């Protein structure tokens, strides 16, 4: 499944910088989910969006994290003022009708 | 709160051994159930899914899973594992009242040649 495209695949940031992760869903998919994966912790839900709307952001940290899925263009997960604890793999998944999720290859963020 | 439990965190098997990975969920209503696999360095891929009908679901690569509603379980099985099955396996549940997918913490399977 190469349909869900995430970039960058690897991102290195210093503490205090901003990280922007992009996700282009599969063609025709209007539902986007972001998950964070830490070693030994599995997949943690962050946010669920449909075009121009945040449907569920219950998994997003209250500060520094934001997400959008504009009418045109990819979904973006933005992390401001990154800290070492933000180092993780961030996976995007899309769905046409929430019947099943199709995952991207992930973006691996390393904070120095 | 909804939760998905995968009690086996790490499993090590020899080739040709049988596999069963447990998955239990806490939700009283109707659910859709999924097993995903993540091979080293790759993205998650769907192994199989259950929406309705026959509770014994056949997936790719010889995997199957059985939905037992009374036990809130959806265990994954394979009669004879191969070295190439070494991967992380995730169980996921989607209550049909919403669009949220809940994932377990994953089970790491290592198959020794």
mmCIF file with all atom_site columns, C-alpha atoms in Angstrom:
data_model
loop_
_atom_site.group_PDB
_atom_site.id
_atom_site.type_symbol
_atom_site.label_atom_id
_atom_site.label_alt_id
_atom_site.label_comp_id
_atom_site.label_asym_id
_atom_site.label_entity_id
_atom_site.label_seq_id
_atom_site.pdbx_PDB_ins_code
_atom_site.Cartn_x
_atom_site.Cartn_y
_atom_site.Cartn_z
_atom_site.occupancy
_atom_site.B_iso_or_equiv
_atom_site.pdbx_formal_charge
_atom_site.auth_seq_id
_atom_site.auth_comp_id
_atom_site.auth_asym_id
_atom_site.auth_atom_id
_atom_site.pdbx_PDB_model_num
ATOM 1   C CA . UNK A 1 1   ? 0.000   0.000   0.000  1.00 0.00 ? 1   UNK A CA 1
ATOM 2   C CA . UNK A 1 2   ? 1.853   3.053   -1.222 1.00 0.00 ? 2   UNK A CA 1
ATOM 3   C CA . UNK A 1 3   ? -1.288  5.134   -1.375 1.00 0.00 ? 3   UNK A CA 1
ATOM 4   C CA . UNK A 1 4   ? -0.874  7.134   1.819  1.00 0.00 ? 4   UNK A CA 1
ATOM 5   C CA . UNK A 1 5   ? 2.139   9.376   1.432  1.00 0.00 ? 5   UNK A CA 1
ATOM 6   C CA . UNK A 1 6   ? 3.949   10.844  4.380  1.00 0.00 ? 6   UNK A CA 1
ATOM 7   C CA . UNK A 1 7   ? 6.863   13.221  4.340  1.00 0.00 ? 7   UNK A CA 1
ATOM 8   C CA . UNK A 1 8   ? 9.432   13.707  5.466  1.00 0.00 ? 8   UNK A CA 1
ATOM 9   C CA . UNK A 1 9   ? 10.283  10.111  6.312  1.00 0.00 ? 9   UNK A CA 1
ATOM 10  C CA . UNK A 1 10  ? 12.936  11.262  8.740  1.00 0.00 ? 10  UNK A CA 1
ATOM 11  C CA . UNK A 1 11  ? 13.154  14.616  10.442 1.00 0.00 ? 11  UNK A CA 1
ATOM 12  C CA . UNK A 1 12  ? 15.772  15.850  12.862 1.00 0.00 ? 12  UNK A CA 1
ATOM 13  C CA . UNK A 1 13  ? 15.109  18.914  14.968 1.00 0.00 ? 13  UNK A CA 1
ATOM 14  C CA . UNK A 1 14  ? 16.825  20.618  17.866 1.00 0.00 ? 14  UNK A CA 1
ATOM 15  C CA . UNK A 1 15  ? 14.927  21.378  21.020 1.00 0.00 ? 15  UNK A CA 1
ATOM 16  C CA . UNK A 1 16  ? 12.728  24.444  20.593 1.00 0.00 ? 16  UNK A CA 1
ATOM 17  C CA . UNK A 1 17  ? 12.354  24.154  16.832 1.00 0.00 ? 17  UNK A CA 1
ATOM 18  C CA . UNK A 1 18  ? 9.157   23.362  14.967 1.00 0.00 ? 18  UNK A CA 1
ATOM 19  C CA . UNK A 1 19  ? 8.342   20.099  13.229 1.00 0.00 ? 19  UNK A CA 1
ATOM 20  C CA . UNK A 1 20  ? 5.837   19.815  10.401 1.00 0.00 ? 20  UNK A CA 1
ATOM 21  C CA . UNK A 1 21  ? 4.736   16.396  9.230  1.00 0.00 ? 21  UNK A CA 1
ATOM 22  C CA . UNK A 1 22  ? 2.671   16.011  6.104  1.00 0.00 ? 22  UNK A CA 1
ATOM 23  C CA . UNK A 1 23  ? 0.254   13.329  5.040  1.00 0.00 ? 23  UNK A CA 1
ATOM 24  C CA . UNK A 1 24  ? -1.471  12.938  1.697  1.00 0.00 ? 24  UNK A CA 1
ATOM 25  C CA . UNK A 1 25  ? -4.278  10.396  2.017  1.00 0.00 ? 25  UNK A CA 1
ATOM 26  C CA . UNK A 1 26  ? -5.175  7.853   -0.587 1.00 0.00 ? 26  UNK A CA 1
ATOM 27  C CA . UNK A 1 27  ? -7.139  9.221   -3.496 1.00 0.00 ? 27  UNK A CA 1
ATOM 28  C CA . UNK A 1 28  ? -10.775 9.628   -2.598 1.00 0.00 ? 28  UNK A CA 1
ATOM 29  C CA . UNK A 1 29  ? -10.178 9.280   1.146  1.00 0.00 ? 29  UNK A CA 1
ATOM 30  C CA . UNK A 1 30  ? -11.593 12.082  3.242  1.00 0.00 ? 30  UNK A CA 1
ATOM 31  C CA . UNK A 1 31  ? -10.818 10.715  6.712  1.00 0.00 ? 31  UNK A CA 1
ATOM 32  C CA . UNK A 1 32  ? -7.340  11.141  8.165  1.00 0.00 ? 32  UNK A CA 1
ATOM 33  C CA . UNK A 1 33  ? -5.981  9.817   11.448 1.00 0.00 ? 33  UNK A CA 1
ATOM 34  C CA . UNK A 1 34  ? -2.661  10.555  13.139 1.00 0.00 ? 34  UNK A CA 1
ATOM 35  C CA . UNK A 1 35  ? -1.002  8.116   15.527 1.00 0.00 ? 35  UNK A CA 1
ATOM 36  C CA . UNK A 1 36  ? 2.226   8.245   17.487 1.00 0.00 ? 36  UNK A CA 1
ATOM 37  C CA . UNK A 1 37  ? 4.303   5.145   18.042 1.00 0.00 ? 37  UNK A CA 1
ATOM 38  C CA . UNK A 1 38  ? 6.858   4.877   20.790 1.00 0.00 ? 38  UNK A CA 1
ATOM 39  C CA . UNK A 1 39  ? 8.965   1.770   21.441 1.00 0.00 ? 39  UNK A CA 1
ATOM 40  C CA . UNK A 1 40  ? 7.125   -0.729  23.633 1.00 0.00 ? 40  UNK A CA 1
ATOM 41  C CA . UNK A 1 41  ? 4.019   1.469   23.691 1.00 0.00 ? 41  UNK A CA 1
ATOM 42  C CA . UNK A 1 42  ? 2.187   0.622   20.508 1.00 0.00 ? 42  UNK A CA 1
ATOM 43  C CA . UNK A 1 43  ? 0.073   3.084   18.592 1.00 0.00 ? 43  UNK A CA 1
ATOM 44  C CA . UNK A 1 44  ? -1.395  6.037   20.411 1.00 0.00 ? 44  UNK A CA 1
ATOM 45  C CA . UNK A 1 45  ? -4.265  7.886   18.774 1.00 0.00 ? 45  UNK A CA 1
ATOM 46  C CA . UNK A 1 46  ? -3.708  11.605  18.404 1.00 0.00 ? 46  UNK A CA 1
ATOM 47  C CA . UNK A 1 47  ? -6.304  13.157  16.140 1.00 0.00 ? 47  UNK A CA 1
ATOM 48  C CA . UNK A 1 48  ? -8.975  12.349  13.580 1.00 0.00 ? 48  UNK A CA 1
ATOM 49  C CA . UNK A 1 49  ? -9.842  14.814  10.846 1.00 0.00 ? 49  UNK A CA 1
ATOM 50  C CA . UNK A 1 50  ? -12.080 15.141  7.881  1.00 0.00 ? 50  UNK A CA 1
ATOM 51  C CA . UNK A 1 51  ? -11.649 17.792  5.238  1.00 0.00 ? 51  UNK A CA 1
ATOM 52  C CA . UNK A 1 52  ? -11.430 21.178  6.995  1.00 0.00 ? 52  UNK A CA 1
ATOM 53  C CA . UNK A 1 53  ? -12.698 19.723  10.281 1.00 0.00 ? 53  UNK A CA 1
ATOM 54  C CA . UNK A 1 54  ? -11.151 18.269  13.386 1.00 0.00 ? 54  UNK A CA 1
ATOM 55  C CA . UNK A 1 55  ? -13.505 15.501  14.462 1.00 0.00 ? 55  UNK A CA 1
ATOM 56  C CA . UNK A 1 56  ? -11.661 14.097  17.480 1.00 0.00 ? 56  UNK A CA 1
ATOM 57  C CA . UNK A 1 57  ? -8.483  15.520  18.995 1.00 0.00 ? 57  UNK A CA 1
ATOM 58  C CA . UNK A 1 58  ? -8.749  13.786  22.334 1.00 0.00 ? 58  UNK A CA 1
ATOM 59  C CA . UNK A 1 59  ? -5.305  12.241  21.918 1.00 0.00 ? 59  UNK A CA 1
ATOM 60  C CA . UNK A 1 60  ? -3.474  15.462  21.190 1.00 0.00 ? 60  UNK A CA 1
ATOM 61  C CA . UNK A 1 61  ? -1.367  17.073  23.894 1.00 0.00 ? 61  UNK A CA 1
ATOM 62  C CA . UNK A 1 62  ? -2.987  20.311  24.964 1.00 0.00 ? 62  UNK A CA 1
ATOM 63  C CA . UNK A 1 63  ? 0.005   22.453  24.094 1.00 0.00 ? 63  UNK A CA 1
ATOM 64  C CA . UNK A 1 64  ? 2.418   22.687  21.183 1.00 0.00 ? 64  UNK A CA 1
ATOM 65  C CA . UNK A 1 65  ? 0.569   20.179  18.977 1.00 0.00 ? 65  UNK A CA 1
ATOM 66  C CA . UNK A 1 66  ? -1.906  21.049  16.246 1.00 0.00 ? 66  UNK A CA 1
ATOM 67  C CA . UNK A 1 67  ? -3.306  19.409  13.142 1.00 0.00 ? 67  UNK A CA 1
ATOM 68  C CA . UNK A 1 68  ? -5.162  20.475  10.077 1.00 0.00 ? 68  UNK A CA 1
ATOM 69  C CA . UNK A 1 69  ? -6.600  18.940  6.945  1.00 0.00 ? 69  UNK A CA 1
ATOM 70  C CA . UNK A 1 70  ? -7.359  21.775  4.544  1.00 0.00 ? 70  UNK A CA 1
ATOM 71  C CA . UNK A 1 71  ? -9.685  21.640  1.605  1.00 0.00 ? 71  UNK A CA 1
ATOM 72  C CA . UNK A 1 72  ? -6.699  21.499  -0.704 1.00 0.00 ? 72  UNK A CA 1
ATOM 73  C CA . UNK A 1 73  ? -3.405  19.852  0.105  1.00 0.00 ? 73  UNK A CA 1
ATOM 74  C CA . UNK A 1 74  ? -2.155  17.373  2.666  1.00 0.00 ? 74  UNK A CA 1
ATOM 75  C CA . UNK A 1 75  ? -2.973  17.014  6.305  1.00 0.00 ? 75  UNK A CA 1
ATOM 76  C CA . UNK A 1 76  ? -0.324  18.562  8.522  1.00 0.00 ? 76  UNK A CA 1
ATOM 77  C CA . UNK A 1 77  ? 0.695   17.656  12.049 1.00 0.00 ? 77  UNK A CA 1
ATOM 78  C CA . UNK A 1 78  ? 2.572   20.538  13.583 1.00 0.00 ? 78  UNK A CA 1
ATOM 79  C CA . UNK A 1 79  ? 4.673   20.345  16.723 1.00 0.00 ? 79  UNK A CA 1
ATOM 80  C CA . UNK A 1 80  ? 5.975   23.628  18.077 1.00 0.00 ? 80  UNK A CA 1
ATOM 81  C CA . UNK A 1 81  ? 8.967   24.010  20.381 1.00 0.00 ? 81  UNK A CA 1
ATOM 82  C CA . UNK A 1 82  ? 9.848   20.338  20.191 1.00 0.00 ? 82  UNK A CA 1
ATOM 83  C CA . UNK A 1 83  ? 11.299  18.528  23.188 1.00 0.00 ? 83  UNK A CA 1
ATOM 84  C CA . UNK A 1 84  ? 13.203  15.248  23.366 1.00 0.00 ? 84  UNK A CA 1
ATOM 85  C CA . UNK A 1 85  ? 10.069  13.432  24.465 1.00 0.00 ? 85  UNK A CA 1
ATOM 86  C CA . UNK A 1 86  ? 8.493   14.219  21.088 1.00 0.00 ? 86  UNK A CA 1
ATOM 87  C CA . UNK A 1 87  ? 10.940  11.845  19.386 1.00 0.00 ? 87  UNK A CA 1
ATOM 88  C CA . UNK A 1 88  ? 8.798   9.083   17.928 1.00 0.00 ? 88  UNK A CA 1
ATOM 89  C CA . UNK A 1 89  ? 7.365   7.664   14.750 1.00 0.00 ? 89  UNK A CA 1
ATOM 90  C CA . UNK A 1 90  ? 4.242   9.469   13.618 1.00 0.00 ? 90  UNK A CA 1
ATOM 91  C CA . UNK A 1 91  ? 1.893   7.499   11.413 1.00 0.00 ? 91  UNK A CA 1
ATOM 92  C CA . UNK A 1 92  ? -0.903  8.821   9.291  1.00 0.00 ? 92  UNK A CA 1
ATOM 93  C CA . UNK A 1 93  ? -3.769  6.657   8.147  1.00 0.00 ? 93  UNK A CA 1
ATOM 94  C CA . UNK A 1 94  ? -6.636  7.396   5.822  1.00 0.00 ? 94  UNK A CA 1
ATOM 95  C CA . UNK A 1 95  ? -10.005 5.879   5.226  1.00 0.00 ? 95  UNK A CA 1
ATOM 96  C CA . UNK A 1 96  ? -12.715 6.308   2.649  1.00 0.00 ? 96  UNK A CA 1
ATOM 97  C CA . UNK A 1 97  ? -15.566 5.676   5.051  1.00 0.00 ? 97  UNK A CA 1
ATOM 98  C CA . UNK A 1 98  ? -13.815 4.533   8.268  1.00 0.00 ? 98  UNK A CA 1
ATOM 99  C CA . UNK A 1 99  ? -14.306 0.926   7.173  1.00 0.00 ? 99  UNK A CA 1
ATOM 100 C CA . UNK A 1 100 ? -10.607 0.225   7.513  1.00 0.00 ? 100 UNK A CA 1
ATOM 101 C CA . UNK A 1 101 ? -7.457  2.257   7.824  1.00 0.00 ? 101 UNK A CA 1
ATOM 102 C CA . UNK A 1 102 ? -4.672  2.466   5.288  1.00 0.00 ? 102 UNK A CA 1
ATOM 103 C CA . UNK A 1 103 ? -1.373  3.543   6.782  1.00 0.00 ? 103 UNK A CA 1
ATOM 104 C CA . UNK A 1 104 ? 1.501   5.560   5.467  1.00 0.00 ? 104 UNK A CA 1
ATOM 105 C CA . UNK A 1 105 ? 5.140   4.659   5.990  1.00 0.00 ? 105 UNK A CA 1
ATOM 106 C CA . UNK A 1 106 ? 5.483   7.025   8.908  1.00 0.00 ? 106 UNK A CA 1
ATOM 107 C CA . UNK A 1 107 ? 7.615   10.021  9.759  1.00 0.00 ? 107 UNK A CA 1
ATOM 108 C CA . UNK A 1 108 ? 10.366  9.473   12.276 1.00 0.00 ? 108 UNK A CA 1
ATOM 109 C CA . UNK A 1 109 ? 11.097  12.546  14.320 1.00 0.00 ? 109 UNK A CA 1
ATOM 110 C CA . UNK A 1 110 ? 14.326  12.814  16.258 1.00 0.00 ? 110 UNK A CA 1
ATOM 111 C CA . UNK A 1 111 ? 14.801  15.709  18.622 1.00 0.00 ? 111 UNK A CA 1
ATOM 112 C CA . UNK A 1 112 ? 18.389  16.431  19.574 1.00 0.00 ? 112 UNK A CA 1
ATOM 113 C CA . UNK B 2 1   ? -13.210 4.178   28.181 1.00 0.00 ? 1   UNK B CA 1
ATOM 114 C CA . UNK B 2 2   ? -12.697 1.827   25.282 1.00 0.00 ? 2   UNK B CA 1
ATOM 115 C CA . UNK B 2 3   ? -9.603  -0.324  25.507 1.00 0.00 ? 3   UNK B CA 1
ATOM 116 C CA . UNK B 2 4   ? -7.911  -3.078  23.594 1.00 0.00 ? 4   UNK B CA 1
ATOM 117 C CA . UNK B 2 5   ? -5.683  -5.528  25.423 1.00 0.00 ? 5   UNK B CA 1
ATOM 118 C CA . UNK B 2 6   ? -2.978  -7.624  23.908 1.00 0.00 ? 6   UNK B CA 1
ATOM 119 C CA . UNK B 2 7   ? -1.590  -9.653  26.750 1.00 0.00 ? 7   UNK B CA 1
ATOM 120 C CA . UNK B 2 8   ? 1.326   -11.171 24.889 1.00 0.00 ? 8   UNK B CA 1
ATOM 121 C CA . UNK B 2 9   ? 3.942   -8.466  24.506 1.00 0.00 ? 9   UNK B CA 1
ATOM 122 C CA . UNK B 2 10  ? 6.760   -10.604 23.162 1.00 0.00 ? 10  UNK B CA 1
ATOM 123 C CA . UNK B 2 11  ? 6.426   -14.036 21.613 1.00 0.00 ? 11  UNK B CA 1
ATOM 124 C CA . UNK B 2 12  ? 9.291   -16.174 20.371 1.00 0.00 ? 12  UNK B CA 1
ATOM 125 C CA . UNK B 2 13  ? 8.564   -19.268 18.309 1.00 0.00 ? 13  UNK B CA 1
ATOM 126 C CA . UNK B 2 14  ? 10.458  -21.716 16.179 1.00 0.00 ? 14  UNK B CA 1
ATOM 127 C CA . UNK B 2 15  ? 9.499   -22.126 12.564 1.00 0.00 ? 15  UNK B CA 1
ATOM 128 C CA . UNK B 2 16  ? 6.520   -24.449 11.997 1.00 0.00 ? 16  UNK B CA 1
ATOM 129 C CA . UNK B 2 17  ? 5.185   -23.805 15.502 1.00 0.00 ? 17  UNK B CA 1
ATOM 130 C CA . UNK B 2 18  ? 1.565   -22.772 15.882 1.00 0.00 ? 18  UNK B CA 1
ATOM 131 C CA . UNK B 2 19  ? 0.704   -19.215 16.821 1.00 0.00 ? 19  UNK B CA 1
ATOM 132 C CA . UNK B 2 20  ? -2.104  -17.697 18.808 1.00 0.00 ? 20  UNK B CA 1
ATOM 133 C CA . UNK B 2 21  ? -2.059  -14.026 19.822 1.00 0.00 ? 21  UNK B CA 1
ATOM 134 C CA . UNK B 2 22  ? -4.686  -12.796 22.204 1.00 0.00 ? 22  UNK B CA 1
ATOM 135 C CA . UNK B 2 23  ? -6.830  -9.693  21.793 1.00 0.00 ? 23  UNK B CA 1
ATOM 136 C CA . UNK B 2 24  ? -9.585  -8.588  24.141 1.00 0.00 ? 24  UNK B CA 1
ATOM 137 C CA . UNK B 2 25  ? -11.577 -5.392  24.038 1.00 0.00 ? 25  UNK B CA 1
ATOM 138 C CA . UNK B 2 26  ? -13.902 -3.538  26.323 1.00 0.00 ? 26  UNK B CA 1
ATOM 139 C CA . UNK B 2 27  ? -16.963 -2.313  24.481 1.00 0.00 ? 27  UNK B CA 1
ATOM 140 C CA . UNK B 2 28  ? -20.478 -3.603  24.875 1.00 0.00 ? 28  UNK B CA 1
ATOM 141 C CA . UNK B 2 29  ? -21.902 -2.726  21.499 1.00 0.00 ? 29  UNK B CA 1
ATOM 142 C CA . UNK B 2 30  ? -21.303 -3.812  17.949 1.00 0.00 ? 30  UNK B CA 1
ATOM 143 C CA . UNK B 2 31  ? -17.721 -3.538  16.784 1.00 0.00 ? 31  UNK B CA 1
ATOM 144 C CA . UNK B 2 32  ? -15.555 -3.981  13.738 1.00 0.00 ? 32  UNK B CA 1
ATOM 145 C CA . UNK B 2 33  ? -12.311 -5.823  14.446 1.00 0.00 ? 33  UNK B CA 1
ATOM 146 C CA . UNK B 2 34  ? -8.949  -5.745  12.722 1.00 0.00 ? 34  UNK B CA 1
ATOM 147 C CA . UNK B 2 35  ? -5.487  -7.244  12.886 1.00 0.00 ? 35  UNK B CA 1
ATOM 148 C CA . UNK B 2 36  ? -2.626  -5.279  11.405 1.00 0.00 ? 36  UNK B CA 1
ATOM 149 C CA . UNK B 2 37  ? 0.971   -6.367  10.915 1.00 0.00 ? 37  UNK B CA 1
ATOM 150 C CA . UNK B 2 38  ? 4.058   -4.170  10.880 1.00 0.00 ? 38  UNK B CA 1
ATOM 151 C CA . UNK B 2 39  ? 7.172   -5.763  9.423  1.00 0.00 ? 39  UNK B CA 1
ATOM 152 C CA . UNK B 2 40  ? 10.490  -4.269  10.542 1.00 0.00 ? 40  UNK B CA 1
ATOM 153 C CA . UNK B 2 41  ? 10.904  -0.776  9.129  1.00 0.00 ? 41  UNK B CA 1
ATOM 154 C CA . UNK B 2 42  ? 7.597   -0.823  7.302  1.00 0.00 ? 42  UNK B CA 1
ATOM 155 C CA . UNK B 2 43  ? 4.120   0.619   7.685  1.00 0.00 ? 43  UNK B CA 1
ATOM 156 C CA . UNK B 2 44  ? 1.145   -1.194  9.132  1.00 0.00 ? 44  UNK B CA 1
ATOM 157 C CA . UNK B 2 45  ? -0.693  -3.487  6.763  1.00 0.00 ? 45  UNK B CA 1
ATOM 158 C CA . UNK B 2 46  ? -4.085  -5.077  7.176  1.00 0.00 ? 46  UNK B CA 1
ATOM 159 C CA . UNK B 2 47  ? -3.995  -8.818  7.871  1.00 0.00 ? 47  UNK B CA 1
ATOM 160 C CA . UNK B 2 48  ? -7.699  -9.386  8.250  1.00 0.00 ? 48  UNK B CA 1
ATOM 161 C CA . UNK B 2 49  ? -10.902 -7.780  9.424  1.00 0.00 ? 49  UNK B CA 1
ATOM 162 C CA . UNK B 2 50  ? -14.258 -8.745  10.832 1.00 0.00 ? 50  UNK B CA 1
ATOM 163 C CA . UNK B 2 51  ? -17.403 -6.733  10.198 1.00 0.00 ? 51  UNK B CA 1
ATOM 164 C CA . UNK B 2 52  ? -20.204 -9.296  10.405 1.00 0.00 ? 52  UNK B CA 1
ATOM 165 C CA . UNK B 2 53  ? -21.126 -12.844 9.434  1.00 0.00 ? 53  UNK B CA 1
ATOM 166 C CA . UNK B 2 54  ? -18.907 -15.872 9.980  1.00 0.00 ? 54  UNK B CA 1
ATOM 167 C CA . UNK B 2 55  ? -16.911 -15.201 13.154 1.00 0.00 ? 55  UNK B CA 1
ATOM 168 C CA . UNK B 2 56  ? -13.960 -17.155 11.774 1.00 0.00 ? 56  UNK B CA 1
ATOM 169 C CA . UNK B 2 57  ? -12.137 -14.799 9.459  1.00 0.00 ? 57  UNK B CA 1
ATOM 170 C CA . UNK B 2 58  ? -9.470  -15.803 6.977  1.00 0.00 ? 58  UNK B CA 1
ATOM 171 C CA . UNK B 2 59  ? -6.747  -13.318 6.179  1.00 0.00 ? 59  UNK B CA 1
ATOM 172 C CA . UNK B 2 60  ? -3.632  -13.092 4.107  1.00 0.00 ? 60  UNK B CA 1
ATOM 173 C CA . UNK B 2 61  ? -0.549  -15.284 4.511  1.00 0.00 ? 61  UNK B CA 1
ATOM 174 C CA . UNK B 2 62  ? -2.418  -18.089 6.224  1.00 0.00 ? 62  UNK B CA 1
ATOM 175 C CA . UNK B 2 63  ? -3.608  -16.058 9.197  1.00 0.00 ? 63  UNK B CA 1
ATOM 176 C CA . UNK B 2 64  ? -7.070  -16.363 10.662 1.00 0.00 ? 64  UNK B CA 1
ATOM 177 C CA . UNK B 2 65  ? -8.905  -14.884 13.611 1.00 0.00 ? 65  UNK B CA 1
ATOM 178 C CA . UNK B 2 66  ? -11.978 -15.884 15.541 1.00 0.00 ? 66  UNK B CA 1
ATOM 179 C CA . UNK B 2 67  ? -14.443 -13.403 16.976 1.00 0.00 ? 67  UNK B CA 1
ATOM 180 C CA . UNK B 2 68  ? -15.986 -14.692 20.209 1.00 0.00 ? 68  UNK B CA 1
ATOM 181 C CA . UNK B 2 69  ? -18.571 -12.141 21.199 1.00 0.00 ? 69  UNK B CA 1
ATOM 182 C CA . UNK B 2 70  ? -19.219 -13.594 24.655 1.00 0.00 ? 70  UNK B CA 1
ATOM 183 C CA . UNK B 2 71  ? -15.533 -13.281 25.502 1.00 0.00 ? 71  UNK B CA 1
ATOM 184 C CA . UNK B 2 72  ? -14.977 -9.926  23.786 1.00 0.00 ? 72  UNK B CA 1
ATOM 185 C CA . UNK B 2 73  ? -12.055 -11.556 22.031 1.00 0.00 ? 73  UNK B CA 1
ATOM 186 C CA . UNK B 2 74  ? -10.575 -11.642 18.557 1.00 0.00 ? 74  UNK B CA 1
ATOM 187 C CA . UNK B 2 75  ? -7.533  -13.896 18.743 1.00 0.00 ? 75  UNK B CA 1
ATOM 188 C CA . UNK B 2 76  ? -5.171  -14.263 15.821 1.00 0.00 ? 76  UNK B CA 1
ATOM 189 C CA . UNK B 2 77  ? -3.956  -17.703 14.783 1.00 0.00 ? 77  UNK B CA 1
ATOM 190 C CA . UNK B 2 78  ? -1.647  -19.353 12.309 1.00 0.00 ? 78  UNK B CA 1
ATOM 191 C CA . UNK B 2 79  ? -1.043  -23.115 12.301 1.00 0.00 ? 79  UNK B CA 1
ATOM 192 C CA . UNK B 2 80  ? 2.588   -22.959 11.172 1.00 0.00 ? 80  UNK B CA 1
ATOM 193 C CA . UNK B 2 81  ? 4.680   -19.795 11.370 1.00 0.00 ? 81  UNK B CA 1
ATOM 194 C CA . UNK B 2 82  ? 7.568   -18.894 9.109  1.00 0.00 ? 82  UNK B CA 1
ATOM 195 C CA . UNK B 2 83  ? 10.657  -16.809 9.721  1.00 0.00 ? 83  UNK B CA 1
ATOM 196 C CA . UNK B 2 84  ? 9.101   -14.115 7.512  1.00 0.00 ? 84  UNK B CA 1
ATOM 197 C CA . UNK B 2 85  ? 6.248   -13.716 10.017 1.00 0.00 ? 85  UNK B CA 1
ATOM 198 C CA . UNK B 2 86  ? 8.632   -11.926 12.371 1.00 0.00 ? 86  UNK B CA 1
ATOM 199 C CA . UNK B 2 87  ? 6.857   -8.615  12.928 1.00 0.00 ? 87  UNK B CA 1
ATOM 200 C CA . UNK B 2 88  ? 4.749   -6.542  15.280 1.00 0.00 ? 88  UNK B CA 1
ATOM 201 C CA . UNK B 2 89  ? 1.052   -7.429  15.367 1.00 0.00 ? 89  UNK B CA 1
ATOM 202 C CA . UNK B 2 90  ? -1.655  -4.975  16.357 1.00 0.00 ? 90  UNK B CA 1
ATOM 203 C CA . UNK B 2 91  ? -5.266  -5.635  17.171 1.00 0.00 ? 91  UNK B CA 1
ATOM 204 C CA . UNK B 2 92  ? -7.731  -2.790  16.570 1.00 0.00 ? 92  UNK B CA 1
ATOM 205 C CA . UNK B 2 93  ? -11.385 -2.222  17.362 1.00 0.00 ? 93  UNK B CA 1
ATOM 206 C CA . UNK B 2 94  ? -13.812 0.253   15.872 1.00 0.00 ? 94  UNK B CA 1
ATOM 207 C CA . UNK B 2 95  ? -17.137 0.628   17.675 1.00 0.00 ? 95  UNK B CA 1
ATOM 208 C CA . UNK B 2 96  ? -19.796 1.041   15.033 1.00 0.00 ? 96  UNK B CA 1
ATOM 209 C CA . UNK B 2 97  ? -21.238 4.061   16.828 1.00 0.00 ? 97  UNK B CA 1
ATOM 210 C CA . UNK B 2 98  ? -18.313 6.218   15.843 1.00 0.00 ? 98  UNK B CA 1
ATOM 211 C CA . UNK B 2 99  ? -15.282 6.584   13.650 1.00 0.00 ? 99  UNK B CA 1
ATOM 212 C CA . UNK B 2 100 ? -12.594 5.962   16.215 1.00 0.00 ? 100 UNK B CA 1
ATOM 213 C CA . UNK B 2 101 ? -10.135 3.071   15.959 1.00 0.00 ? 101 UNK B CA 1
ATOM 214 C CA . UNK B 2 102 ? -8.591  1.776   19.175 1.00 0.00 ? 102 UNK B CA 1
ATOM 215 C CA . UNK B 2 103 ? -5.328  -0.121  18.945 1.00 0.00 ? 103 UNK B CA 1
ATOM 216 C CA . UNK B 2 104 ? -3.717  -2.539  21.333 1.00 0.00 ? 104 UNK B CA 1
ATOM 217 C CA . UNK B 2 105 ? -0.126  -2.069  22.427 1.00 0.00 ? 105 UNK B CA 1
ATOM 218 C CA . UNK B 2 106 ? 1.053   -4.689  19.975 1.00 0.00 ? 106 UNK B CA 1
ATOM 219 C CA . UNK B 2 107 ? 2.710   -8.080  20.182 1.00 0.00 ? 107 UNK B CA 1
ATOM 220 C CA . UNK B 2 108 ? 6.228   -8.532  18.939 1.00 0.00 ? 108 UNK B CA 1
ATOM 221 C CA . UNK B 2 109 ? 6.655   -11.923 17.275 1.00 0.00 ? 109 UNK B CA 1
ATOM 222 C CA . UNK B 2 110 ? 10.089  -13.358 16.607 1.00 0.00 ? 110 UNK B CA 1
ATOM 223 C CA . UNK B 2 111 ? 10.292  -16.567 14.612 1.00 0.00 ? 111 UNK B CA 1
ATOM 224 C CA . UNK B 2 112 ? 13.546  -18.462 14.919 1.00 0.00 ? 112 UNK B CA 1
ATOM 225 C CA . UNK B 2 113 ? 14.621  -20.406 11.831 1.00 0.00 ? 113 UNK B CA 1
#
